mmCIF file of C-alpha atoms in Angstrom:
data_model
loop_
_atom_site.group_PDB
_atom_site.id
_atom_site.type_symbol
_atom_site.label_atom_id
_atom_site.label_comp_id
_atom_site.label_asym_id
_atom_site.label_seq_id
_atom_site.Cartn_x
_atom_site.Cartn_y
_atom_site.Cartn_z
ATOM 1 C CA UNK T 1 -33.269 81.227 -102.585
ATOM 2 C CA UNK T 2 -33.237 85.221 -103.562
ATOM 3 C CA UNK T 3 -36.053 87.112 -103.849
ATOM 4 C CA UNK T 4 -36.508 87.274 -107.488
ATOM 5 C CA UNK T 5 -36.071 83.247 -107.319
ATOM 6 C CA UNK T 6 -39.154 83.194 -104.547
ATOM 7 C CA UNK T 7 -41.247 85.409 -106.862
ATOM 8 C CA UNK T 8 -41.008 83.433 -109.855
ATOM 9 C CA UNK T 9 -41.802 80.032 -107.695
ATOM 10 C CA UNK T 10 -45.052 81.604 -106.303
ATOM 11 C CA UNK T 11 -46.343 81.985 -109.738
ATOM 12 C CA UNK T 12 -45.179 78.590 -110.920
ATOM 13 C CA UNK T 13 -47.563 77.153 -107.770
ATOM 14 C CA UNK T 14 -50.470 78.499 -109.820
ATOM 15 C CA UNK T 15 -52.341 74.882 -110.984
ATOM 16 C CA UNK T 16 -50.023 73.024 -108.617
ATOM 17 C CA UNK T 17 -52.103 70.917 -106.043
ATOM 18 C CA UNK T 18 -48.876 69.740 -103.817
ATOM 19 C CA UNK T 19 -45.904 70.792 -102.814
ATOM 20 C CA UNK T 20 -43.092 69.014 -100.998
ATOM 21 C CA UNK T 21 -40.100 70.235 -99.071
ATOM 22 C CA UNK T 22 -36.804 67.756 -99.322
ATOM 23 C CA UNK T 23 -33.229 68.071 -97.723
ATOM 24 C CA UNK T 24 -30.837 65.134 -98.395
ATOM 25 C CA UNK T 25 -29.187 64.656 -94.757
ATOM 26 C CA UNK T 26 -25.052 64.640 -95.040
ATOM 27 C CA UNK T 27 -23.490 61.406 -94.055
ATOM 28 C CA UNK T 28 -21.963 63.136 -90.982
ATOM 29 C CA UNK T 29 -25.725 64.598 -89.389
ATOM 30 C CA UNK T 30 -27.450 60.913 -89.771
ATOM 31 C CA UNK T 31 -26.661 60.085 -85.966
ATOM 32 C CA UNK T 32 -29.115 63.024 -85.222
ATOM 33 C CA UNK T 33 -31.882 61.035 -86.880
ATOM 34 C CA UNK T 34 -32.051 58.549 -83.435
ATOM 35 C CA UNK T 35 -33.526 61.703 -82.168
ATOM 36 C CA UNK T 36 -36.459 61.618 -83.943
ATOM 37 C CA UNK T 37 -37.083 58.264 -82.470
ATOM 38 C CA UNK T 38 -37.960 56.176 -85.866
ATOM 39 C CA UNK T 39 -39.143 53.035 -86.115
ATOM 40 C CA UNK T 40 -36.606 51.274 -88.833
ATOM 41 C CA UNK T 41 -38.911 48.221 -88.835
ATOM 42 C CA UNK T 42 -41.855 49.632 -89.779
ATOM 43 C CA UNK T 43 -39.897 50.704 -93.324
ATOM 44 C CA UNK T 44 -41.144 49.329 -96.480
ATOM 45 C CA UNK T 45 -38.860 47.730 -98.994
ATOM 46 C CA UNK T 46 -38.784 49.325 -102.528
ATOM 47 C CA UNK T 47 -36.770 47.964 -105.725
ATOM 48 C CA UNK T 48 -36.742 50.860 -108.517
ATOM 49 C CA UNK T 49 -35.679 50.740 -112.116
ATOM 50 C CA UNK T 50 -35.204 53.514 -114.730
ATOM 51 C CA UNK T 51 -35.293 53.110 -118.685
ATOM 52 C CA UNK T 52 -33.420 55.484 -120.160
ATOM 53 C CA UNK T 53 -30.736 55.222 -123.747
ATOM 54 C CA UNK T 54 -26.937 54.892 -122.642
ATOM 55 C CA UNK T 55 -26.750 58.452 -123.288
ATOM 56 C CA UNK T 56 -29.378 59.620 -120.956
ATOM 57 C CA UNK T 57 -31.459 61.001 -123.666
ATOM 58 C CA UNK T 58 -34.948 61.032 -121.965
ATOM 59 C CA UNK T 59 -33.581 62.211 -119.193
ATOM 60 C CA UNK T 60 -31.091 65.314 -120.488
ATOM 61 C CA UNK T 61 -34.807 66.323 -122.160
ATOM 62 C CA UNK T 62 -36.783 66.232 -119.165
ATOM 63 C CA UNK T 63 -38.773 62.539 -119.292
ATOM 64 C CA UNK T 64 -38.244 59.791 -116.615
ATOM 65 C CA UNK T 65 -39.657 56.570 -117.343
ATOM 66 C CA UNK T 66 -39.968 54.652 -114.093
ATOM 67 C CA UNK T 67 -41.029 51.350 -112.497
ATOM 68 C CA UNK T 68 -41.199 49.992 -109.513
ATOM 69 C CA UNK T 69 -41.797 46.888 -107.044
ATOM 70 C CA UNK T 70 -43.306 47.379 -103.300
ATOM 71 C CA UNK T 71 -42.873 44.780 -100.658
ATOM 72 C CA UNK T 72 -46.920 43.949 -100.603
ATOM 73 C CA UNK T 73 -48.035 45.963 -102.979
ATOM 74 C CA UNK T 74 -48.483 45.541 -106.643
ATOM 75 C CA UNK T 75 -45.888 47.197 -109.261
ATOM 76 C CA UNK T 76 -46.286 50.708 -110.794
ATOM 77 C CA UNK T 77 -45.074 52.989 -113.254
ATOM 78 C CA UNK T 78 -44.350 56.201 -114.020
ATOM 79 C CA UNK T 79 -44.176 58.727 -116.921
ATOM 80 C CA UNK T 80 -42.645 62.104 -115.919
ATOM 81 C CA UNK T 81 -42.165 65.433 -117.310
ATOM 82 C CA UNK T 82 -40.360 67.359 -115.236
ATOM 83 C CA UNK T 83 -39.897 70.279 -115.381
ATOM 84 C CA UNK T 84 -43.723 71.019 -116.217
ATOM 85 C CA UNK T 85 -45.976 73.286 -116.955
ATOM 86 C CA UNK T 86 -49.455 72.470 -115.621
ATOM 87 C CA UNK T 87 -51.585 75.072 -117.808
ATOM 88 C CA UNK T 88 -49.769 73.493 -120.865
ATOM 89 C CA UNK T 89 -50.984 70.120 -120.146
ATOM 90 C CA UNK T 90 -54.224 68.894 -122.643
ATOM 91 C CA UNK T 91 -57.094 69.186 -120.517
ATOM 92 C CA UNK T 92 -58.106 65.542 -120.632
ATOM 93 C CA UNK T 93 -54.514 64.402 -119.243
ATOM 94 C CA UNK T 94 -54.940 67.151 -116.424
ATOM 95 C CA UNK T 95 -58.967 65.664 -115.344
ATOM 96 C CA UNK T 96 -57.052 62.342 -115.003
ATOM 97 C CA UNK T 97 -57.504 60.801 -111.816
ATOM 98 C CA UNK T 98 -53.545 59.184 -112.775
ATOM 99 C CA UNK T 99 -51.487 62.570 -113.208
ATOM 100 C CA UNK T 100 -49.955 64.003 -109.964
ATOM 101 C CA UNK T 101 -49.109 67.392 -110.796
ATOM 102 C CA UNK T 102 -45.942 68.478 -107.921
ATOM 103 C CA UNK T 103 -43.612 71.094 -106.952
ATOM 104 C CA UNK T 104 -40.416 69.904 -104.887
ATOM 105 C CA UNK T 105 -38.596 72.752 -103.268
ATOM 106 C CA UNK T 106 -35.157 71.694 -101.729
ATOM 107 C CA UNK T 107 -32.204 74.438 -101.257
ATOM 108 C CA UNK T 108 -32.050 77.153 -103.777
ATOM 109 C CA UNK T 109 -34.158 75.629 -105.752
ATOM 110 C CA UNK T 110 -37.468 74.409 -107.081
ATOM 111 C CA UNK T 111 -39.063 72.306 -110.190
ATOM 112 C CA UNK T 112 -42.619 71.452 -111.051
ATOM 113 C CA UNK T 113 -43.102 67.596 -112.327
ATOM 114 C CA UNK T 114 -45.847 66.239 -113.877
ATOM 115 C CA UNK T 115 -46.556 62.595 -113.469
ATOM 116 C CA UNK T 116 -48.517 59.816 -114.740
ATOM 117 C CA UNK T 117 -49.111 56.907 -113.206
ATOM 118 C CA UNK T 118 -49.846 53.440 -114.020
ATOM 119 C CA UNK T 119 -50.220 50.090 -111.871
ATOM 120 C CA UNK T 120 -49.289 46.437 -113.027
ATOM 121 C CA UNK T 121 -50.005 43.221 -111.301
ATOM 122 C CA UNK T 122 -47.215 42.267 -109.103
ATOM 123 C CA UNK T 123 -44.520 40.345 -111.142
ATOM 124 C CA UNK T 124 -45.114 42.363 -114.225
ATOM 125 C CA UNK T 125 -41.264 44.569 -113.643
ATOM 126 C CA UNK T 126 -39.590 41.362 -113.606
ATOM 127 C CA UNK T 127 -41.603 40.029 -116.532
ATOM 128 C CA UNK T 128 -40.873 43.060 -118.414
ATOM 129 C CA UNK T 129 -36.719 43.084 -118.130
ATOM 130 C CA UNK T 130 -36.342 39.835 -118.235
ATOM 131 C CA UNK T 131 -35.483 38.011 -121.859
ATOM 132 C CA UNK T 132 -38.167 38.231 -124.093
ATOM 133 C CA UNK T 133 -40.001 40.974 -121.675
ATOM 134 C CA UNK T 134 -41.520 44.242 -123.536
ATOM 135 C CA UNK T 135 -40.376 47.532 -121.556
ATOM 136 C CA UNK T 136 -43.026 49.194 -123.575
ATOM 137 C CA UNK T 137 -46.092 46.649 -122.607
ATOM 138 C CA UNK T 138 -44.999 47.140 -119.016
ATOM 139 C CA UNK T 139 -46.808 50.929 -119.227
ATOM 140 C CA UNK T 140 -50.575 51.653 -119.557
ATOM 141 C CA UNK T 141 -52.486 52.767 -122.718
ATOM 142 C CA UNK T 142 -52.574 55.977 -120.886
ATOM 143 C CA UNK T 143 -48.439 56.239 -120.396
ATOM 144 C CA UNK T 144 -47.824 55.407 -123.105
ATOM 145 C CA UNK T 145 -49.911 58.536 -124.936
ATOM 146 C CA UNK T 146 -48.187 60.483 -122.687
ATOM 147 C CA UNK T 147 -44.827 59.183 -123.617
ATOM 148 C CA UNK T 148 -45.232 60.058 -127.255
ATOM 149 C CA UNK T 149 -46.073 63.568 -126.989
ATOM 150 C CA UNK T 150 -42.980 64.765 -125.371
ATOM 151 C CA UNK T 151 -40.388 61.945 -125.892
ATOM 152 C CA UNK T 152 -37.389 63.556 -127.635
ATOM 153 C CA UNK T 153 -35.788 62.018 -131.187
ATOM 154 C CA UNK T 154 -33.834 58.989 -130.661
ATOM 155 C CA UNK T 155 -35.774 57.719 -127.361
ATOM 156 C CA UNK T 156 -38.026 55.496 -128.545
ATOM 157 C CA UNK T 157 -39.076 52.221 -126.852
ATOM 158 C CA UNK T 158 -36.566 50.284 -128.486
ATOM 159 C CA UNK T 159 -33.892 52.629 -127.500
ATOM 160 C CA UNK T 160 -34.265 52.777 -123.650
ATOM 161 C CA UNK T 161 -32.948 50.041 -121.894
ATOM 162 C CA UNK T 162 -33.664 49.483 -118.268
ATOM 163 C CA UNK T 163 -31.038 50.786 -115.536
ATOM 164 C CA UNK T 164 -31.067 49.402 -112.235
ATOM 165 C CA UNK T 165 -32.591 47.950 -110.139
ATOM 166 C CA UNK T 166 -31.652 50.550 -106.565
ATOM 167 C CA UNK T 167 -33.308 48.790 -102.994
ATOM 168 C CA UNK T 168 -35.038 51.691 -101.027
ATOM 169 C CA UNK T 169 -36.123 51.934 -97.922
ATOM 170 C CA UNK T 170 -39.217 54.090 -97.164
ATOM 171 C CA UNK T 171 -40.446 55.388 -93.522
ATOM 172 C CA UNK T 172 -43.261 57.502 -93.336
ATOM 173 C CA UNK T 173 -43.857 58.461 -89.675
ATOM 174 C CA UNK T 174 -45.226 61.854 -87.597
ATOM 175 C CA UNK T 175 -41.845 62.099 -85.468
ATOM 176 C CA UNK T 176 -42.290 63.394 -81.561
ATOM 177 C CA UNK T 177 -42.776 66.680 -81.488
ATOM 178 C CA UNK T 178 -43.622 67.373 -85.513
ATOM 179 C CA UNK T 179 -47.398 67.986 -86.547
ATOM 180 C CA UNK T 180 -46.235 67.206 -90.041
ATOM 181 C CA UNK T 181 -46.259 63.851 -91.624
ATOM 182 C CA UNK T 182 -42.279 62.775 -92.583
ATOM 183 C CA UNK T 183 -41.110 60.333 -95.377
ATOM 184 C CA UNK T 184 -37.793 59.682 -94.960
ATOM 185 C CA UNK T 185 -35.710 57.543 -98.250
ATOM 186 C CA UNK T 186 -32.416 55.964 -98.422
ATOM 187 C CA UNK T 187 -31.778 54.887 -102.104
ATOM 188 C CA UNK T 188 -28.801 52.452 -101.815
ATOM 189 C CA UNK T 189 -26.638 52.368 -104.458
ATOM 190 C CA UNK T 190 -24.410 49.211 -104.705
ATOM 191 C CA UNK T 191 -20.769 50.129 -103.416
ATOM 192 C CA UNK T 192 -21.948 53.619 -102.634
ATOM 193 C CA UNK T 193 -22.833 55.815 -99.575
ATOM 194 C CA UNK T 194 -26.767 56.014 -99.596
ATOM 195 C CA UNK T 195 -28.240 58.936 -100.150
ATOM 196 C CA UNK T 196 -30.933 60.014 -97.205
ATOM 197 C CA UNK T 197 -33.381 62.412 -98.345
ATOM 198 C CA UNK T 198 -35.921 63.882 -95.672
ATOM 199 C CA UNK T 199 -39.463 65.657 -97.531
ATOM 200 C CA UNK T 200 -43.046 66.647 -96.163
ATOM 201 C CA UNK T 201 -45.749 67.674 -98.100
ATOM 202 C CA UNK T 202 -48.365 70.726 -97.921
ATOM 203 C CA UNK T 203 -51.110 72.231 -100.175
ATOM 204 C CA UNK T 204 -49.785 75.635 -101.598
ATOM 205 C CA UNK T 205 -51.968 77.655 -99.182
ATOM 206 C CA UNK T 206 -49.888 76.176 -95.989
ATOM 207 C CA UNK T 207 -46.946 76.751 -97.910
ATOM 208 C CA UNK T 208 -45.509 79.069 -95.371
ATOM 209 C CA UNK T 209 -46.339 77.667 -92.267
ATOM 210 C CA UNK T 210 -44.428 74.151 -93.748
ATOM 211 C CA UNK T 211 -41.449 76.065 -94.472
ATOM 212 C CA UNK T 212 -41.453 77.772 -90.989
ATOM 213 C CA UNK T 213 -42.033 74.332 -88.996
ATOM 214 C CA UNK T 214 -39.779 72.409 -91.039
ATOM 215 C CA UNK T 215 -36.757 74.613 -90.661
ATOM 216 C CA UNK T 216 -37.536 75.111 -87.125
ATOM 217 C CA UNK T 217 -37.735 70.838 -87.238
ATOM 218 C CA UNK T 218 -34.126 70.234 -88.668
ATOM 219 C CA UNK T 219 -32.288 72.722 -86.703
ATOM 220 C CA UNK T 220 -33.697 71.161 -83.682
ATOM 221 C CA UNK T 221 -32.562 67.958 -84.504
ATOM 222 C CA UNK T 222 -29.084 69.406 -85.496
ATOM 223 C CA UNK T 223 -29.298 68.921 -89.262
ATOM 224 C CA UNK T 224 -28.528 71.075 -92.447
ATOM 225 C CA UNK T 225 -28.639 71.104 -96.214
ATOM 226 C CA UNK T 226 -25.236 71.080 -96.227
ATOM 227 C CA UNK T 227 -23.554 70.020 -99.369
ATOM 228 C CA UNK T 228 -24.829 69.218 -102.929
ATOM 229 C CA UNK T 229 -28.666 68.323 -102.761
ATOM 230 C CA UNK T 230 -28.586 66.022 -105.211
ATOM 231 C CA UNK T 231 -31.701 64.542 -107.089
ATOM 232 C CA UNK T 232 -32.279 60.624 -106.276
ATOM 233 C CA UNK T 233 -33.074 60.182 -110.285
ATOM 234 C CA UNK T 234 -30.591 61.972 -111.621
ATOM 235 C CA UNK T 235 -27.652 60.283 -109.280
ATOM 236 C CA UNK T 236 -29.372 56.475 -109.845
ATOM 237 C CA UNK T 237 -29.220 57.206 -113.721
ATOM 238 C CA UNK T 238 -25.818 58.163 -113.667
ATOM 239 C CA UNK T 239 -24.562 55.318 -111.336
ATOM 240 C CA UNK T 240 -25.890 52.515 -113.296
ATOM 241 C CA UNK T 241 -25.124 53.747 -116.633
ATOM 242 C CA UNK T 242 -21.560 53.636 -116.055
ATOM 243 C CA UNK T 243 -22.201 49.327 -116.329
ATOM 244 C CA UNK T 244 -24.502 49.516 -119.708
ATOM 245 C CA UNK T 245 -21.560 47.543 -121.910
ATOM 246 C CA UNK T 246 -20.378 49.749 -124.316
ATOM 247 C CA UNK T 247 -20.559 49.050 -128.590
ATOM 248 C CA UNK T 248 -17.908 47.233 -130.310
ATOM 249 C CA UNK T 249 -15.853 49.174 -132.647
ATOM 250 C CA UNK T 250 -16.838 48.552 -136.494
ATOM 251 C CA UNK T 251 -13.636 47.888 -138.665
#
């Protein structure tokens, strides 16, 4: 990241309570991860859908509707904006104990997100894809304000259709030697290699001293960003779209 890059980014953090560092780890570094001594069975067991048009409307204009089921844990959704701007926000949205207002830096590069969340009995995903299930429904009151004021033409609820579902496995685990808490994700996409994405997460003010440790955390362990650091959304989107059966020709 140049200078100018690193300038702008420090005055995006301003309004931005969290920040989180990510590297996706190259297929050809992941035997270096038995060095940090992880305990696989302690992961937890995700199943994520998207709901997006076949086009990718919502997403090429900067919404992500999400929802996911947790292995003992009830189901949740998400409205994102991203990228955001927090000051831009109504002021009622940004005093709501739901909106998690985030910066993720990875290589090069940096985006603030904005995003609302919403929790549904367990079931409710399932419920809501399946026949006669309403997508829309599936998201709060709250959401689904949200969703209105910055969904783009042609994206409406009876537009999006949902994509998925991806299995992830989530570790979250201080590894020997590292004062900073790690999540580590592999998002498994059918037929695919996984994609492995290491992130920690600091306030703005120890900004610095998270960049510093976690560089000085991956080289010790023998791992780079090498490679396209590719967005988990953006690739899961993609992938499933491909199977969303295409129109029949008229005439």
């Amino acid at each position: 990241m140049d200078q100018e890059k690193i300038m702008t980014m420090l005055e995006d953090l301003r309004g931005v309570p969290s920040v989180e560092l990510k590297m996706n780890v190259p297929a050809d570094q992941r035997m270096s991860l038995r060095g940090l001594r992880l305990d696989p069975l302690q992961g937890q067991i995700r199943e994520v859908f998207f709901f997006d048009t076949p086009d990718l409307t919502l997403y090429h204009n900067g919404v992500v509707l999400r929802a996911r089921r947790t292995q003992g844990k009830v189901d949740d959704t998400v409205v994102k904006l991203r990228p955001a701007v927090p000051a831009e926000l109504p002021e009622e949205l940004r005093l709501s104990k739901n909106l998690k207002v985030e910066m993720d830096v990875v290589k090069g590069a940096y985006v603030v997100s904005a995003s609302l969340k919403g929790k549904r009995p367990p079931g409710s995903v399932r419920e809501a894809i399946g026949d006669g299930g309403s997508i829309e429904r599936l998201f709060t009151k709250e959401q689904r304000r949200f969703f209105a004021d910055h969904k783009p033409a042609g994206a409406d609820w009876n537009d999006v259709l949902p994509l998925g579902p991806i299995i992830v496995v989530l570790l979250k685990s201080f590894p020997e030697g590292f004062d900073w808490r790690t999540t580590i994700e592999q998002w498994n996409y059918p037929g695919e290699m996984p994609l492995l994405e290491m992130s920690i997460k600091t306030e703005p003010q120890g900004l610095i001293d998270a960049v510093v440790d976690w560089r000085a955390f991956v080289r010790k362990h023998g791992l780079t960003a090498t490679g396209p650091q590719e967005p988990k959304t953006r690739r899961a989107l993609e992938y499933f779209v491909k199977y969303v059966p295409k129109p029949e020709p008229v005439g």
